[in-house]
CSV table of C-alpha atoms in Angstrom, one decimal:
chain,number,residue,atom,x,y,z
A,1,MET,CA,-31.5,-46.7,-3.9
A,2,ALA,CA,-29.1,-47.7,-6.2
A,3,PHE,CA,-26.7,-44.7,-5.5
A,4,LEU,CA,-27.0,-45.5,-1.5
A,5,THR,CA,-26.6,-49.4,-2.4
A,6,LYS,CA,-23.2,-48.6,-4.2
A,7,LEU,CA,-22.1,-46.2,-1.4
A,8,SER,CA,-22.6,-48.7,1.0
A,9,LYS,CA,-19.9,-51.0,-0.4
A,10,ILE,CA,-16.9,-48.3,-1.0
A,11,SER,CA,-14.2,-48.2,1.9
A,12,PRO,CA,-14.5,-46.0,5.0
A,13,LEU,CA,-11.8,-43.5,3.7
A,14,ALA,CA,-13.7,-43.1,0.5
A,15,ARG,CA,-16.7,-42.4,1.9
A,16,VAL,CA,-15.4,-39.6,4.1
A,17,CYS,CA,-13.8,-38.0,1.1
A,18,LEU,CA,-17.2,-38.3,-0.9
A,19,SER,CA,-19.2,-36.9,1.9
A,20,ARG,CA,-16.6,-34.0,2.2
A,21,CYS,CA,-17.2,-33.3,-1.7
A,22,MET,CA,-20.8,-33.6,-1.1
A,23,SER,CA,-21.0,-31.2,1.9
A,24,HIS,CA,-21.8,-27.5,1.3
A,25,VAL,CA,-19.6,-26.5,4.1
A,26,PRO,CA,-16.4,-25.1,3.0
A,27,GLU,CA,-13.3,-27.1,3.8
A,28,ASN,CA,-12.0,-24.2,6.1
A,29,THR,CA,-14.3,-22.8,8.2
A,30,VAL,CA,-13.9,-20.7,11.2
A,31,TYR,CA,-14.7,-23.7,13.4
A,32,GLY,CA,-12.4,-26.0,11.7
A,33,GLY,CA,-9.4,-25.5,14.1
A,34,PRO,CA,-6.1,-23.8,13.7
A,35,THR,CA,-4.6,-23.5,10.7
A,36,PRO,CA,-0.6,-23.0,10.5
A,37,GLN,CA,0.6,-19.6,10.1
A,38,THR,CA,2.5,-19.1,6.7
A,39,ALA,CA,4.8,-16.4,5.7
A,40,ASP,CA,2.3,-15.3,2.8
A,41,ARG,CA,-0.8,-15.1,5.2
A,42,ARG,CA,-2.3,-11.8,5.9
A,43,VAL,CA,-0.9,-10.6,9.6
A,44,THR,CA,-3.5,-10.4,12.3
A,45,LEU,CA,-3.9,-8.3,15.6
A,46,ASN,CA,-3.4,-11.8,17.5
A,47,GLN,CA,0.2,-11.9,16.0
A,48,LEU,CA,0.9,-8.2,16.5
A,49,LYS,CA,-0.1,-8.7,20.4
A,50,GLN,CA,2.1,-11.8,20.4
A,51,LYS,CA,5.0,-9.3,19.0
A,52,TYR,CA,4.2,-6.7,21.4
A,53,LYS,CA,4.4,-9.1,24.1
A,54,LYS,CA,7.6,-10.6,23.4
A,55,GLY,CA,9.0,-7.1,22.9
A,56,GLU,CA,9.5,-7.5,19.2
A,57,PRO,CA,9.6,-4.3,17.3
A,58,ILE,CA,6.6,-4.0,14.7
A,59,THR,CA,7.1,-2.4,11.5
A,60,VAL,CA,4.9,0.2,9.5
A,61,VAL,CA,5.2,1.7,6.1
A,62,THR,CA,2.5,4.3,4.7
A,63,ALA,CA,1.5,3.9,1.4
A,64,TYR,CA,-0.5,4.7,-1.2
A,65,ASP,CA,-0.8,2.6,-4.2
A,66,TYR,CA,-0.4,-0.9,-5.8
A,67,PRO,CA,3.2,-0.9,-6.8
A,68,SER,CA,4.4,0.2,-3.0
A,69,ALA,CA,2.0,-2.5,-1.5
A,70,VAL,CA,3.6,-5.4,-3.4
A,71,HIS,CA,7.1,-4.0,-2.3
A,72,LEU,CA,5.9,-3.8,1.3
A,73,ASP,CA,4.7,-7.0,1.0
A,74,ILE,CA,7.7,-8.7,-0.3
A,75,ALA,CA,10.0,-7.0,2.6
A,76,GLY,CA,7.7,-8.6,5.1
A,77,ILE,CA,6.5,-5.2,6.9
A,78,ASP,CA,3.7,-6.0,9.5
A,79,ILE,CA,1.6,-3.1,8.9
A,80,CYS,CA,0.6,-1.1,5.9
A,81,LEU,CA,-1.2,2.2,6.4
A,82,VAL,CA,-2.5,3.9,3.9
A,83,GLY,CA,-2.3,7.5,5.1
A,84,ASP,CA,-4.4,10.7,4.3
A,85,SER,CA,-0.7,12.2,3.8
A,86,ALA,CA,-1.5,10.9,0.2
A,87,SER,CA,-3.2,14.5,0.1
A,88,MET,CA,0.7,16.0,0.2
A,89,VAL,CA,2.8,13.0,-1.1
A,90,VAL,CA,0.6,12.0,-4.1
A,91,HIS,CA,-1.8,14.9,-4.5
A,92,GLY,CA,0.6,17.7,-4.0
A,93,HIS,CA,-1.4,19.7,-1.4
A,94,ASP,CA,0.4,21.5,1.6
A,95,THR,CA,-1.7,19.8,4.1
A,96,THR,CA,-3.9,16.5,4.7
A,97,LEU,CA,-7.1,18.2,4.9
A,98,PRO,CA,-8.2,18.4,1.1
A,99,ILE,CA,-8.5,14.4,0.7
A,100,SER,CA,-12.0,13.3,0.2
A,101,LEU,CA,-12.8,10.0,1.5
A,102,GLU,CA,-13.7,9.0,-2.3
A,103,GLU,CA,-10.0,9.7,-2.8
A,104,MET,CA,-8.7,7.8,0.2
A,105,LEU,CA,-10.8,4.5,-1.0
A,106,VAL,CA,-9.4,4.3,-4.1
A,107,HIS,CA,-5.7,4.6,-2.6
A,108,CYS,CA,-7.0,1.9,-0.2
A,109,ARG,CA,-8.4,-0.4,-3.1
A,110,ALA,CA,-5.2,-0.1,-4.9
A,111,VAL,CA,-3.0,-1.1,-1.7
A,112,ALA,CA,-5.3,-4.1,-1.1
A,113,ARG,CA,-4.6,-5.5,-4.2
A,114,GLY,CA,-1.0,-5.5,-4.0
A,115,ALA,CA,-0.2,-6.0,-0.4
A,116,LYS,CA,-1.5,-9.7,0.6
A,117,ARG,CA,0.6,-9.9,4.0
A,118,PRO,CA,0.5,-6.7,5.8
A,119,LEU,CA,-2.0,-5.9,8.2
A,120,LEU,CA,-4.0,-3.0,6.3
A,121,VAL,CA,-5.0,0.3,8.2
A,122,GLY,CA,-7.0,2.8,6.3
A,123,ASP,CA,-6.8,6.7,7.7
A,124,LEU,CA,-10.3,8.4,8.2
A,125,PRO,CA,-9.9,11.5,6.4
A,126,PHE,CA,-10.4,14.9,7.5
A,127,GLY,CA,-14.4,15.7,7.9
A,128,THR,CA,-15.6,12.3,7.8
A,129,TYR,CA,-16.0,11.3,11.5
A,130,GLU,CA,-16.5,14.3,13.6
A,131,THR,CA,-19.9,15.2,13.2
A,132,SER,CA,-21.3,12.1,15.2
A,133,THR,CA,-20.7,8.5,15.7
A,134,SER,CA,-22.9,7.4,13.4
A,135,GLN,CA,-20.9,9.2,11.0
A,136,ALA,CA,-17.4,7.9,12.3
A,137,VAL,CA,-18.9,4.5,12.3
A,138,ASP,CA,-20.4,5.0,8.5
A,139,THR,CA,-17.1,6.0,7.3
A,140,ALA,CA,-15.1,3.2,9.2
A,141,VAL,CA,-17.5,0.6,7.6
A,142,LYS,CA,-16.9,2.2,4.0
A,143,VAL,CA,-13.1,1.8,4.5
A,144,LEU,CA,-13.3,-1.7,5.3
A,145,ARG,CA,-15.9,-2.8,2.8
A,146,GLU,CA,-15.3,-0.5,-0.1
A,147,GLY,CA,-11.5,0.0,0.4
A,148,GLY,CA,-10.9,-3.4,1.4
A,149,MET,CA,-8.7,-2.4,4.9
A,150,ASP,CA,-8.6,-4.6,8.0
A,151,ALA,CA,-8.7,-1.5,10.3
A,152,ILE,CA,-8.8,2.4,10.5
A,153,LYS,CA,-6.9,4.9,11.9
A,154,LEU,CA,-8.2,8.2,13.5
A,155,GLU,CA,-6.4,11.2,14.9
A,156,GLY,CA,-7.7,11.3,18.7
A,157,GLY,CA,-7.4,13.9,21.2
A,158,SER,CA,-10.6,16.1,21.8
A,159,PRO,CA,-13.1,14.2,23.5
A,160,SER,CA,-15.4,13.9,20.3
A,161,ARG,CA,-12.9,12.0,18.7
A,162,ILE,CA,-12.4,9.3,21.1
A,163,THR,CA,-15.8,8.9,21.5
A,164,ALA,CA,-15.7,8.2,17.7
A,165,ALA,CA,-13.0,5.5,18.3
A,166,LYS,CA,-15.2,4.0,21.0
A,167,ALA,CA,-18.0,3.6,18.9
A,168,ILE,CA,-16.2,2.3,15.7
A,169,VAL,CA,-14.7,-0.4,18.3
A,170,GLU,CA,-18.0,-1.2,19.7
A,171,ALA,CA,-19.0,-1.6,15.7
A,172,GLY,CA,-16.5,-4.4,15.5
A,173,ILE,CA,-14.0,-2.5,13.7
A,174,ALA,CA,-10.1,-2.5,14.7
A,175,VAL,CA,-9.0,1.0,15.6
A,176,ILE,CA,-5.6,2.4,15.7
A,177,GLY,CA,-5.4,6.0,17.7
A,178,HIS,CA,-3.2,9.0,17.0
A,179,VAL,CA,-1.6,11.5,19.1
A,180,GLY,CA,1.1,14.0,19.6
A,181,LEU,CA,1.3,16.0,16.2
A,182,THR,CA,-2.3,15.3,14.8
A,183,PRO,CA,-1.9,16.9,11.1
A,184,GLN,CA,-5.5,17.2,10.5
A,185,ALA,CA,-5.9,19.6,13.5
A,186,ILE,CA,-3.0,22.1,12.2
A,187,SER,CA,-5.3,25.4,12.4
A,188,VAL,CA,-5.6,24.6,16.1
A,189,LEU,CA,-1.9,23.4,16.6
A,190,GLY,CA,-0.8,26.5,14.4
A,191,GLY,CA,1.0,24.4,11.7
A,192,PHE,CA,2.9,21.2,11.7
A,193,ARG,CA,4.7,21.5,15.4
A,194,PRO,CA,6.1,19.1,17.6
A,195,GLN,CA,3.8,18.3,20.8
A,196,GLY,CA,4.8,17.6,24.1
A,197,LYS,CA,7.6,19.8,24.4
A,198,ASN,CA,6.4,21.1,27.7
A,199,VAL,CA,5.0,19.7,31.1
A,200,SER,CA,1.3,20.3,30.3
A,201,SER,CA,1.9,19.2,26.5
A,202,ALA,CA,3.8,16.2,27.4
A,203,ILE,CA,1.1,15.1,30.0
A,204,LYS,CA,-1.8,15.5,27.6
A,205,VAL,CA,0.3,13.2,25.1
A,206,VAL,CA,0.0,10.4,27.6
A,207,GLU,CA,-3.2,11.0,28.9
A,208,THR,CA,-4.6,11.1,25.2
A,209,ALA,CA,-3.0,8.0,24.6
A,210,MET,CA,-4.3,6.1,27.4
A,211,ALA,CA,-7.9,7.4,26.8
A,212,LEU,CA,-7.6,5.6,23.3
A,213,GLN,CA,-6.6,2.7,25.0
A,214,GLU,CA,-9.6,2.9,27.3
A,215,ALA,CA,-12.0,3.8,24.1
A,216,GLY,CA,-10.6,0.0,22.6
A,217,CYS,CA,-7.9,1.1,20.4
A,218,PHE,CA,-5.3,-1.7,19.7
A,219,SER,CA,-2.5,0.7,18.8
A,220,VAL,CA,-1.7,4.4,19.3
A,221,VAL,CA,0.6,6.4,16.8
A,222,LEU,CA,2.9,9.0,18.6
A,223,GLU,CA,3.9,11.7,16.5
A,224,CYS,CA,6.6,14.3,16.6
A,225,VAL,CA,7.2,14.1,20.4
A,226,PRO,CA,10.1,14.0,22.6
A,227,ALA,CA,11.5,10.5,23.3
A,228,PRO,CA,11.1,10.7,27.0
A,229,VAL,CA,7.3,11.5,26.6
A,230,ALA,CA,6.9,8.7,24.1
A,231,ALA,CA,8.8,6.2,26.3
A,232,ALA,CA,6.4,7.3,29.1
A,233,ALA,CA,3.5,6.8,27.1
A,234,THR,CA,4.6,3.2,25.9
A,235,SER,CA,5.4,2.1,29.8
A,236,ALA,CA,1.9,3.4,30.7
A,237,LEU,CA,-0.3,1.6,27.7
A,238,ARG,CA,-1.1,-2.0,27.6
A,239,ILE,CA,-1.0,-1.7,23.9
A,240,PRO,CA,1.9,-1.0,21.3
A,241,THR,CA,2.9,2.3,20.5
A,242,ILE,CA,3.9,3.0,16.7
A,243,GLY,CA,6.7,5.7,16.8
A,244,ILE,CA,7.2,8.6,13.9
A,245,GLY,CA,9.2,11.2,15.1
A,246,ALA,CA,9.3,10.2,18.5
A,247,GLY,CA,12.6,8.4,19.2
A,248,PRO,CA,13.7,5.0,19.7
A,249,PHE,CA,11.3,3.6,22.8
A,250,CYS,CA,8.3,2.8,21.0
A,251,SER,CA,6.9,-0.6,20.3
A,252,GLY,CA,7.5,0.0,16.6
A,253,GLN,CA,7.9,2.8,13.9
A,254,VAL,CA,6.5,4.1,10.9
A,255,LEU,CA,7.4,5.8,7.9
A,256,VAL,CA,6.2,7.1,4.5
A,257,TYR,CA,7.3,4.9,1.9
A,258,HIS,CA,8.4,7.9,-0.7
A,259,ASP,CA,10.2,9.7,2.5
A,260,LEU,CA,12.2,6.5,3.2
A,261,LEU,CA,13.4,5.8,-0.3
A,262,GLY,CA,14.4,9.3,-1.0
A,263,MET,CA,11.9,9.2,-3.8
A,264,LEU,CA,10.7,12.7,-4.6
A,265,GLN,CA,13.4,15.2,-5.8
A,266,HIS,CA,11.2,18.4,-6.0
A,267,PRO,CA,10.8,21.8,-3.8
A,268,HIS,CA,7.2,20.6,-2.7
A,269,HIS,CA,8.4,17.7,-1.2
A,270,ALA,CA,11.5,18.8,0.3
A,271,LYS,CA,9.0,21.2,2.2
A,272,VAL,CA,6.8,18.2,3.5
A,273,THR,CA,9.6,15.9,4.1
A,274,PRO,CA,9.8,15.7,8.0
A,275,LYS,CA,13.3,16.2,10.0
A,276,PHE,CA,13.0,13.0,11.3
A,277,CYS,CA,12.7,10.9,8.3
A,278,LYS,CA,15.9,8.7,7.4
A,279,GLN,CA,16.5,8.0,3.9
A,280,TYR,CA,17.2,4.4,3.2
A,281,ALA,CA,17.8,5.0,-0.3
A,282,CYS,CA,18.0,8.3,-3.0
A,283,VAL,CA,15.8,6.4,-5.6
A,284,GLY,CA,14.5,9.7,-7.0
A,285,ASP,CA,18.1,10.3,-8.2
A,286,VAL,CA,17.9,7.2,-9.8
A,287,ILE,CA,14.4,7.8,-11.2
A,288,LYS,CA,15.7,11.3,-12.5
A,289,LYS,CA,19.1,9.6,-14.0
A,290,ALA,CA,16.6,7.0,-16.0
A,291,LEU,CA,14.4,9.9,-17.1
A,292,SER,CA,17.2,11.8,-18.7
A,293,GLU,CA,18.9,8.8,-20.4
A,294,TYR,CA,15.5,7.9,-21.8
A,295,LYS,CA,15.0,11.3,-23.3
A,296,GLU,CA,18.3,11.4,-24.7
A,297,GLU,CA,17.8,8.1,-26.4
A,298,VAL,CA,14.8,9.3,-27.8
A,299,ASN,CA,16.2,12.3,-29.1
A,300,ASN,CA,19.2,10.8,-30.6
A,301,GLY,CA,17.6,7.8,-32.4
A,302,SER,CA,19.1,5.1,-30.2
A,303,PHE,CA,16.0,4.0,-28.6
A,304,PRO,CA,14.2,1.7,-29.6
A,305,GLY,CA,16.7,-0.2,-31.1
A,306,PRO,CA,16.5,-3.8,-32.7
A,307,SER,CA,16.0,-5.6,-29.4
A,308,HIS,CA,13.2,-3.3,-28.1
A,309,THR,CA,11.4,-3.8,-31.3
A,310,PRO,CA,10.4,-7.6,-31.2
A,311,TYR,CA,7.3,-7.8,-33.5
A,312,LYS,CA,8.1,-8.9,-37.0
A,313,MET,CA,6.4,-10.1,-40.1
A,314,ASN,CA,7.6,-12.9,-42.2
A,315,PRO,CA,9.0,-11.9,-46.0
A,316,ASP,CA,5.9,-13.0,-47.8
A,317,ASP,CA,3.6,-11.1,-45.3
A,318,VAL,CA,6.2,-7.7,-45.7
A,319,ASN,CA,5.8,-8.2,-49.7
A,320,GLY,CA,2.3,-8.7,-49.6
A,321,PHE,CA,1.9,-5.6,-47.3
A,322,PHE,CA,3.7,-3.2,-49.8
A,323,LYS,CA,1.8,-4.6,-52.7
A,324,GLU,CA,-1.6,-3.7,-50.8
A,325,LEU,CA,-0.3,-0.1,-49.9
A,326,GLU,CA,0.6,0.3,-53.5
A,327,LYS,CA,-2.7,-0.7,-54.7
A,328,LEU,CA,-4.3,1.9,-52.3
A,329,GLY,CA,-2.1,4.6,-54.0
A,330,LEU,CA,-0.2,5.1,-50.7
A,331,ASN,CA,3.2,4.8,-52.6
A,332,LYS,CA,5.0,6.8,-50.3
A,333,ALA,CA,3.9,4.7,-47.4
A,334,ALA,CA,5.0,1.7,-49.2
A,335,SER,CA,8.7,3.3,-49.9
A,336,VAL,CA,9.1,4.2,-46.1
A,337,ALA,CA,7.6,0.9,-45.0
A,338,THR,CA,10.1,-1.0,-47.6
A,339,ALA,CA,13.1,1.3,-46.2
A,340,ALA,CA,11.9,0.7,-42.4
A,341,ALA,CA,11.9,-3.0,-43.0
A,342,GLU,CA,15.6,-2.9,-44.8
A,343,LYS,CA,16.9,-0.9,-42.0
A,344,MET,CA,15.4,-3.5,-39.4
A,345,ASN,CA,16.9,-6.4,-41.0
A,346,THR,CA,20.5,-4.7,-41.2
A,347,ALA,CA,20.1,-3.7,-37.7
A,348,GLN,CA,19.1,-7.1,-36.6
A,349,ARG,CA,21.9,-9.1,-38.4
A,350,PRO,CA,24.5,-8.2,-36.1
A,351,ASP,CA,22.6,-9.6,-33.0
A,352,THR,CA,21.9,-12.6,-34.8
A,353,GLU,CA,25.4,-13.4,-36.2
A,354,ALA,CA,26.6,-12.7,-32.3
A,355,SER,CA,24.2,-15.1,-31.2
A,356,GLN,CA,25.5,-18.0,-33.6
A,357,LYS,CA,29.1,-17.6,-32.5
C-alpha cells in the first residue's frame, strides 16, 4: 500500500517511465509500430521488393567466412549468399557436390557473425533436399536455425525441386530459385555448360523461372544463359532476377568474393574461375608479394625487429631472471638471455633517440 501511495504522487511522465520499466513487454515489439531504417540494420525482403519496383539493381556477393562477410558489410552489399561453391573455392574440390550440410552450416555461422547488414542466404547442398519435401523443409530449417541465415537458395529445374521450393515457402522460409547452369546437375548437363543457347533450352529457362515464381520464390538466379534469355525471363517474372554470367538485363548481379577480387593464383582456381567474372582487383598478387617478403625477412633476420617486439621486462626483473636461471644451473640460457637483452636495448636506442628529436 505504501508503494501504491508513493506511485500516486509522482508525475504522469514519471509514472509512464516507471510502468515501462516494470513491464514484461520489450520496448521494441513487433506491434510497436514502424521504426526508422538505419544503414546498419539488416536488409529485408520488403526493402529488396522496393528496390526491384524502383528499378534499382540488387547487389549480391557469394562469401564463405567471417572476414569476407565483414568486408561485404562495410561495402553495403544487399545480399550475402553462402554458396555451395565453397566446395570448389574453399575446399578445393572440382565440383559443388562433395560439400556436406554440416560443412555448409560452419560457413553459414561464420558469415552470420560477420555480416550484420546484408540479407543472408544459404545454399542447400546436394543430397539434402531431393528425397522428399519433408527432407527439404528439415534442411531449410537447419540452415536458418543452426546456420543463422535469413533465407535459402536451391537449384530448381526438375518438378521435384520446384515442389521442394513450394514446401519450404509454405513452411515460412524465404527461397531463392536457381535456373540455367545448375552446378549440382552437372552429371545431367554434361559438365559446366551454359544453358539456353537453343530455342528449346531457352524456353525451358524461362518456364522454369516462372514455375519457381509460382512456387513462392522471392527471387531467381539466372546462371550462364545468353543475355536475351535473361532479359526475357526478367520481363516475364514479377520477382527480381539475379544474373551471373547472364548479361546486364537482370534485376541484380552476383559474383563470388574470391573471383571478383582476383584472390587465388593457383592452377585449380584458374580452372574453376568462370569466363564471365570481372576481376576488380588482383588481391592474389598482393598476397603472394606479402608472403614472399615475410619469408625473406624471417630468413634474413630482419623480422621481427624492435617495433614488432613490444613486450619488455624492467631492468630489475631482467637481472633477477638471469640470477634465477643461474641458480637452476641454466648458465647458457642465462648468457643467451643476457645477450638478447643487450641486443634489444641497442636496437631500440635509435628509435628512442629519433622519437625524442
